[in-house]
Amino acid sequence: QVQVVESGGGSVETGGSLRLSCTASGLIGDDRVMGWFRQYPGREREAVSCISWRGDRVYYIDSAKDRFTLSRDTEKNEILLEMNNLRPEDTATYRCAAGRIKLATGGCWARTEAYWGQGTPVTVGT
């Protein structure tokens, strides 16, 4: 049984910083890509950043490059998303996914059957 637990998020002003943490227990084998996705009301979910099992491959959505940093602790099966210089358009519900994720140079896609956290809200005020 895979469990995905998230923490972090909250409210900040424009230009502020937040950190999102996600831990996945029960992942086995090579299927250990993890990532953060965000959901806007009325829009499809989009991948923000994903990382390979060893942390040697990382994907960022264009709007997050140079502002967000995703890192991984393989021993803890934990990923940390440091979000700096936040903008109002970053306001969304962020969900962590683990396993059953395709990670490529041009993107990151989580299958429906990926393991998901409950979601954490991020609000960036003007």
mmCIF file of C-alpha atoms in Angstrom:
data_model
loop_
_atom_site.group_PDB
_atom_site.id
_atom_site.type_symbol
_atom_site.label_atom_id
_atom_site.label_comp_id
_atom_site.label_asym_id
_atom_site.label_seq_id
_atom_site.Cartn_x
_atom_site.Cartn_y
_atom_site.Cartn_z
ATOM 1 C CA GLN A 1 0.000 0.000 0.000
ATOM 2 C CA VAL A 2 1.513 3.321 -1.107
ATOM 3 C CA GLN A 3 0.805 6.359 1.009
ATOM 4 C CA VAL A 4 1.543 9.914 -0.115
ATOM 5 C CA VAL A 5 1.675 12.599 2.566
ATOM 6 C CA GLU A 6 2.083 16.286 1.786
ATOM 7 C CA SER A 7 2.912 19.283 3.935
ATOM 8 C CA GLY A 8 3.601 22.927 3.379
ATOM 9 C CA GLY A 9 1.757 25.454 1.286
ATOM 10 C CA GLY A 10 -0.201 28.396 2.627
ATOM 11 C CA SER A 11 -0.562 32.065 1.780
ATOM 12 C CA VAL A 12 2.104 34.600 0.869
ATOM 13 C CA GLU A 13 2.371 37.932 -0.864
ATOM 14 C CA THR A 14 3.717 38.303 -4.379
ATOM 15 C CA GLY A 15 7.452 37.697 -4.395
ATOM 16 C CA GLY A 16 7.325 35.495 -1.317
ATOM 17 C CA SER A 17 8.477 31.908 -0.877
ATOM 18 C CA LEU A 18 6.911 28.626 0.171
ATOM 19 C CA ARG A 19 8.096 25.060 0.523
ATOM 20 C CA LEU A 20 6.105 21.936 -0.279
ATOM 21 C CA SER A 21 7.143 18.559 1.065
ATOM 22 C CA CYS A 22 5.919 15.152 -0.011
ATOM 23 C CA THR A 23 6.772 11.716 1.342
ATOM 24 C CA ALA A 24 5.768 8.470 -0.321
ATOM 25 C CA SER A 25 5.937 5.180 1.534
ATOM 26 C CA GLY A 26 5.573 1.784 -0.061
ATOM 27 C CA LEU A 27 7.047 2.539 -3.476
ATOM 28 C CA ILE A 28 8.985 -0.412 -4.835
ATOM 29 C CA GLY A 29 11.090 -1.285 -7.832
ATOM 30 C CA ASP A 30 11.960 1.251 -10.506
ATOM 31 C CA ASP A 31 8.570 2.989 -10.537
ATOM 32 C CA ARG A 32 9.524 5.824 -8.205
ATOM 33 C CA VAL A 33 9.223 9.045 -10.151
ATOM 34 C CA MET A 34 7.560 11.691 -7.994
ATOM 35 C CA GLY A 35 6.256 15.118 -8.773
ATOM 36 C CA TRP A 36 4.044 18.076 -8.015
ATOM 37 C CA PHE A 37 1.000 18.939 -10.041
ATOM 38 C CA ARG A 38 -1.400 21.846 -9.666
ATOM 39 C CA GLN A 39 -5.061 22.281 -10.327
ATOM 40 C CA TYR A 40 -6.838 25.509 -11.158
ATOM 41 C CA PRO A 41 -10.642 25.710 -10.897
ATOM 42 C CA GLY A 42 -12.206 24.731 -14.192
ATOM 43 C CA ARG A 43 -8.905 23.803 -15.817
ATOM 44 C CA GLU A 44 -6.971 20.636 -16.394
ATOM 45 C CA ARG A 45 -4.302 19.646 -13.958
ATOM 46 C CA GLU A 46 -0.770 20.582 -15.014
ATOM 47 C CA ALA A 47 2.617 19.218 -14.044
ATOM 48 C CA VAL A 48 4.739 21.735 -12.150
ATOM 49 C CA SER A 49 7.861 19.671 -11.563
ATOM 50 C CA CYS A 50 8.837 15.990 -11.493
ATOM 51 C CA ILE A 51 12.001 14.181 -10.456
ATOM 52 C CA SER A 52 13.470 10.786 -11.192
ATOM 53 C CA TRP A 53 14.243 8.187 -8.552
ATOM 54 C CA ARG A 54 17.902 9.135 -8.351
ATOM 55 C CA GLY A 55 17.256 12.842 -8.750
ATOM 56 C CA ASP A 56 19.322 13.064 -11.924
ATOM 57 C CA ARG A 57 16.426 14.104 -14.132
ATOM 58 C CA VAL A 58 14.121 16.968 -13.241
ATOM 59 C CA TYR A 59 11.352 18.579 -15.259
ATOM 60 C CA TYR A 60 9.949 22.069 -14.657
ATOM 61 C CA ILE A 61 7.055 23.759 -16.340
ATOM 62 C CA ASP A 62 8.349 26.842 -18.171
ATOM 63 C CA SER A 63 6.746 29.295 -15.740
ATOM 64 C CA ALA A 64 8.539 27.635 -12.822
ATOM 65 C CA LYS A 65 12.053 27.594 -14.268
ATOM 66 C CA ASP A 66 14.469 29.850 -12.364
ATOM 67 C CA ARG A 67 11.928 30.217 -9.540
ATOM 68 C CA PHE A 68 11.208 26.694 -8.271
ATOM 69 C CA THR A 69 13.662 23.989 -7.239
ATOM 70 C CA LEU A 70 12.720 20.344 -6.755
ATOM 71 C CA SER A 71 15.013 18.056 -4.784
ATOM 72 C CA ARG A 72 14.839 14.519 -3.487
ATOM 73 C CA ASP A 73 15.979 12.560 -0.465
ATOM 74 C CA THR A 74 16.048 8.972 -1.696
ATOM 75 C CA GLU A 75 16.495 7.484 1.764
ATOM 76 C CA LYS A 76 13.342 9.168 3.016
ATOM 77 C CA ASN A 77 11.514 8.919 -0.317
ATOM 78 C CA GLU A 78 10.796 12.600 0.127
ATOM 79 C CA ILE A 79 10.709 15.439 -2.371
ATOM 80 C CA LEU A 80 10.909 19.143 -1.562
ATOM 81 C CA LEU A 81 9.660 21.892 -3.835
ATOM 82 C CA GLU A 82 11.145 25.266 -2.991
ATOM 83 C CA MET A 83 9.037 27.993 -4.578
ATOM 84 C CA ASN A 84 10.525 31.473 -4.744
ATOM 85 C CA ASN A 85 9.369 34.735 -6.250
ATOM 86 C CA LEU A 86 5.791 33.511 -6.196
ATOM 87 C CA ARG A 87 3.216 35.158 -8.433
ATOM 88 C CA PRO A 88 -0.572 35.399 -8.187
ATOM 89 C CA GLU A 89 -0.842 32.967 -11.117
ATOM 90 C CA ASP A 90 0.843 30.314 -8.961
ATOM 91 C CA THR A 91 -2.288 30.263 -6.795
ATOM 92 C CA ALA A 92 -3.732 26.743 -7.073
ATOM 93 C CA THR A 93 -4.162 23.456 -5.255
ATOM 94 C CA TYR A 94 -0.914 21.511 -5.421
ATOM 95 C CA ARG A 95 -0.960 17.732 -5.309
ATOM 96 C CA CYS A 96 1.936 15.334 -5.010
ATOM 97 C CA ALA A 97 2.006 12.192 -7.102
ATOM 98 C CA ALA A 98 4.238 9.157 -6.722
ATOM 99 C CA GLY A 99 4.771 6.214 -9.033
ATOM 100 C CA ARG A 100 3.171 5.572 -12.413
ATOM 101 C CA ILE A 101 4.494 8.858 -13.777
ATOM 102 C CA LYS A 102 6.150 9.316 -17.143
ATOM 103 C CA LEU A 103 9.064 11.730 -17.005
ATOM 104 C CA ALA A 104 10.605 13.019 -20.220
ATOM 105 C CA THR A 105 12.587 16.026 -21.347
ATOM 106 C CA GLY A 106 9.504 17.772 -22.590
ATOM 107 C CA GLY A 107 7.102 16.981 -19.817
ATOM 108 C CA CYS A 108 5.774 14.920 -17.001
ATOM 109 C CA TRP A 109 2.528 12.937 -17.072
ATOM 110 C CA ALA A 110 0.873 11.129 -14.207
ATOM 111 C CA ARG A 111 -1.400 8.231 -15.000
ATOM 112 C CA THR A 112 -4.817 8.190 -13.401
ATOM 113 C CA GLU A 113 -3.694 5.256 -11.261
ATOM 114 C CA ALA A 114 -0.711 7.144 -9.859
ATOM 115 C CA TYR A 115 -0.668 7.517 -6.109
ATOM 116 C CA TRP A 116 -1.851 10.965 -5.049
ATOM 117 C CA GLY A 117 -1.703 13.104 -1.967
ATOM 118 C CA GLN A 118 -4.724 14.968 -0.689
ATOM 119 C CA GLY A 119 -3.634 18.338 -2.069
ATOM 120 C CA THR A 120 -2.468 21.508 -0.385
ATOM 121 C CA PRO A 121 -3.553 25.046 -1.278
ATOM 122 C CA VAL A 122 -1.106 27.752 -2.291
ATOM 123 C CA THR A 123 -2.392 31.324 -2.359
ATOM 124 C CA VAL A 124 -0.330 34.243 -3.591
ATOM 125 C CA GLY A 125 -1.759 37.661 -2.868
ATOM 126 C CA THR A 126 -1.122 40.800 -4.884
#
